[in-house]
Amino acid sequence: RWYSLVTHHVYSNAPNLSRKSYRTMRIGKLSKRERIGRNYPDPHPKIASRGLIVGEVSTNVINSVYLPLWEDYASVSLQQYINDEIEYDEAIKEAESNPEGNVTIPEKPKRPPFHSQVVIDDFKETLEETSKHFSTLNGWKVHANAAKFERQLDEKYGVFRPFITNHPEIETFVRSMQRKWAMGYFSPFRQNGP
């Protein structure tokens, strides 16, 4: 009786299922025909870094995403700065060679952060060291967890921390007493008469 009620309820809510396919279908598993025709998502991501190889996931975001972007920005800004400097030098030479003085001299170009190849190489090396520090070596995680542990100990014990650190058996004794108190092994009130 309950089977017919469930079958009726499911069949009425899902009219595309035939009674036969419903009876043979296991909960959560599609039939073979439905599994074959199913559309699976596209394995290629819409937005990906240039260094991404499909199938290889890189957790090193600095090296795979930010480093190529900064390299592009640095090379473009350096090239623009060089072009502006050349135009400025040509305008100065033209003004010196022209005695009439009707040549307008542009402003001296401002020096960008990446004004030479040496600066770009230093910045690239700094980014590579940073990416190595945060991706391959887990030293920063160890230091962060150690600092968190120290902070938790300070919050837990406060001014008694040096005493507890020097006498760790006190901590185990207090924990066992707390456990026994919670389980009801003893009471601070006398159970028997005086």
XYZ file of C-alpha atoms in Angstrom:
194
model
C 0.000 0.000 0.000
C 2.709 2.537 0.916
C 4.618 1.611 -2.268
C 1.632 2.514 -4.424
C 1.209 5.830 -2.574
C 4.874 6.748 -3.097
C 4.734 5.603 -6.718
C 1.608 7.638 -7.322
C 3.090 10.720 -5.636
C 6.390 10.526 -7.557
C 4.691 9.668 -10.834
C 2.246 12.566 -10.497
C 5.082 15.036 -9.700
C 7.346 13.773 -12.482
C 5.197 13.018 -15.542
C 8.203 12.349 -17.791
C 8.959 9.134 -15.858
C 7.118 6.065 -16.947
C 5.909 3.679 -14.268
C 8.261 1.004 -15.530
C 11.357 3.218 -15.444
C 10.421 4.447 -11.966
C 10.133 0.928 -10.604
C 13.549 -0.064 -11.919
C 15.222 3.213 -11.021
C 17.296 3.368 -7.883
C 17.134 6.563 -5.862
C 19.752 9.047 -7.045
C 20.889 6.954 -10.034
C 19.782 7.656 -13.580
C 18.964 4.941 -16.059
C 21.580 4.019 -18.656
C 19.727 5.854 -21.411
C 19.530 9.044 -19.310
C 23.235 8.806 -18.324
C 24.359 8.533 -21.967
C 22.408 11.588 -23.107
C 23.404 13.782 -20.184
C 25.289 16.995 -20.960
C 28.527 17.292 -19.010
C 30.184 20.658 -18.283
C 32.942 21.944 -20.551
C 36.338 20.943 -19.069
C 37.992 24.109 -20.364
C 37.640 27.090 -18.000
C 36.363 30.401 -19.371
C 39.099 32.447 -17.673
C 42.516 30.864 -17.310
C 46.068 32.050 -16.830
C 48.506 31.843 -19.717
C 50.620 29.211 -18.011
C 47.673 26.913 -17.320
C 47.777 23.458 -18.817
C 44.362 21.821 -18.781
C 44.407 19.005 -16.267
C 47.143 20.571 -14.139
C 45.851 22.769 -11.351
C 48.379 25.180 -9.906
C 47.954 26.514 -6.397
C 50.830 28.898 -7.008
C 48.704 31.915 -7.914
C 51.591 34.376 -7.773
C 53.663 32.493 -10.332
C 50.832 31.414 -12.622
C 48.612 34.529 -12.634
C 50.250 37.647 -11.211
C 53.807 37.224 -12.506
C 52.793 37.179 -16.219
C 50.497 40.184 -15.697
C 53.204 42.208 -13.953
C 55.771 41.239 -16.587
C 53.458 42.497 -19.333
C 52.753 45.725 -17.468
C 56.459 46.285 -16.769
C 57.551 45.711 -20.362
C 54.790 47.958 -21.741
C 55.571 50.773 -19.282
C 59.322 50.496 -19.971
C 58.756 50.633 -23.731
C 56.451 53.640 -23.339
C 59.027 55.405 -21.140
C 61.807 54.752 -23.678
C 59.649 56.120 -26.512
C 58.767 59.232 -24.491
C 62.458 59.805 -23.642
C 63.448 59.488 -27.313
C 60.730 61.968 -28.357
C 61.833 64.378 -25.618
C 65.516 64.159 -26.662
C 64.589 64.705 -30.323
C 62.475 67.736 -29.393
C 65.389 69.209 -27.378
C 67.837 68.654 -30.265
C 65.380 70.178 -32.709
C 64.883 73.202 -30.442
C 68.673 73.706 -30.134
C 69.195 73.417 -33.889
C 66.305 75.733 -34.715
C 67.359 79.330 -33.929
C 63.854 80.748 -34.489
C 62.505 79.008 -31.339
C 59.072 78.145 -32.683
C 59.421 74.467 -31.619
C 57.393 73.434 -28.584
C 59.255 71.279 -26.092
C 57.118 68.652 -24.344
C 57.426 68.011 -20.628
C 60.145 65.672 -19.470
C 58.509 62.227 -19.102
C 57.948 61.027 -15.554
C 59.960 58.031 -14.513
C 57.674 54.984 -14.048
C 58.275 52.333 -11.389
C 59.745 50.027 -14.051
C 62.202 52.418 -15.715
C 64.961 49.928 -16.579
C 65.435 46.242 -17.288
C 67.415 45.863 -14.033
C 64.405 47.032 -12.010
C 62.149 44.608 -13.912
C 64.554 41.714 -13.272
C 64.762 42.584 -9.554
C 60.972 42.737 -9.298
C 60.597 39.431 -11.135
C 63.127 37.803 -8.797
C 61.266 39.180 -5.769
C 57.962 37.770 -7.056
C 59.545 34.370 -7.739
C 61.006 34.242 -4.220
C 57.632 35.224 -2.782
C 55.834 32.543 -4.779
C 58.354 29.920 -3.651
C 57.924 31.005 -0.051
C 54.150 30.746 -0.154
C 53.742 27.703 -2.377
C 56.574 25.194 -2.040
C 57.716 25.875 1.494
C 55.121 25.688 4.216
C 57.259 27.586 6.693
C 54.853 30.518 6.744
C 52.010 28.160 7.664
C 54.074 26.699 10.483
C 54.825 30.176 11.846
C 51.187 31.245 11.511
C 49.948 28.132 13.322
C 52.589 28.541 16.033
C 51.534 32.159 16.599
C 47.888 31.065 16.768
C 48.759 28.341 19.286
C 50.698 30.828 21.454
C 47.788 33.265 21.372
C 45.340 30.532 22.371
C 47.554 29.526 25.281
C 47.754 33.143 26.436
C 43.971 33.453 26.245
C 43.471 30.159 28.061
C 45.915 30.517 30.956
C 46.641 34.245 31.171
C 49.044 35.093 34.012
C 49.295 31.421 35.056
C 50.842 30.354 31.744
C 54.492 30.299 32.947
C 53.447 28.223 35.968
C 51.465 25.757 33.828
C 54.330 25.567 31.310
C 56.817 24.703 34.065
C 54.449 22.134 35.656
C 52.491 20.355 32.885
C 51.166 17.740 35.326
C 48.926 20.412 36.840
C 47.151 20.874 33.532
C 46.477 17.131 33.201
C 45.255 17.012 36.817
C 42.870 19.929 36.266
C 41.538 18.388 33.055
C 40.922 15.020 34.711
C 39.122 16.718 37.599
C 36.971 18.707 35.166
C 36.130 15.506 33.320
C 35.217 13.701 36.552
C 33.108 16.656 37.694
C 31.233 16.689 34.364
C 30.587 12.945 34.579
C 29.332 13.264 38.163
C 32.002 11.192 39.931
C 32.178 13.504 42.916
C 30.379 16.427 44.470
C 31.753 19.310 46.516
C 28.995 18.698 49.050
C 29.296 15.970 51.646
C 27.314 12.877 50.878
C 27.395 11.373 54.393
C 26.689 12.938 57.749
C 29.378 14.774 59.828
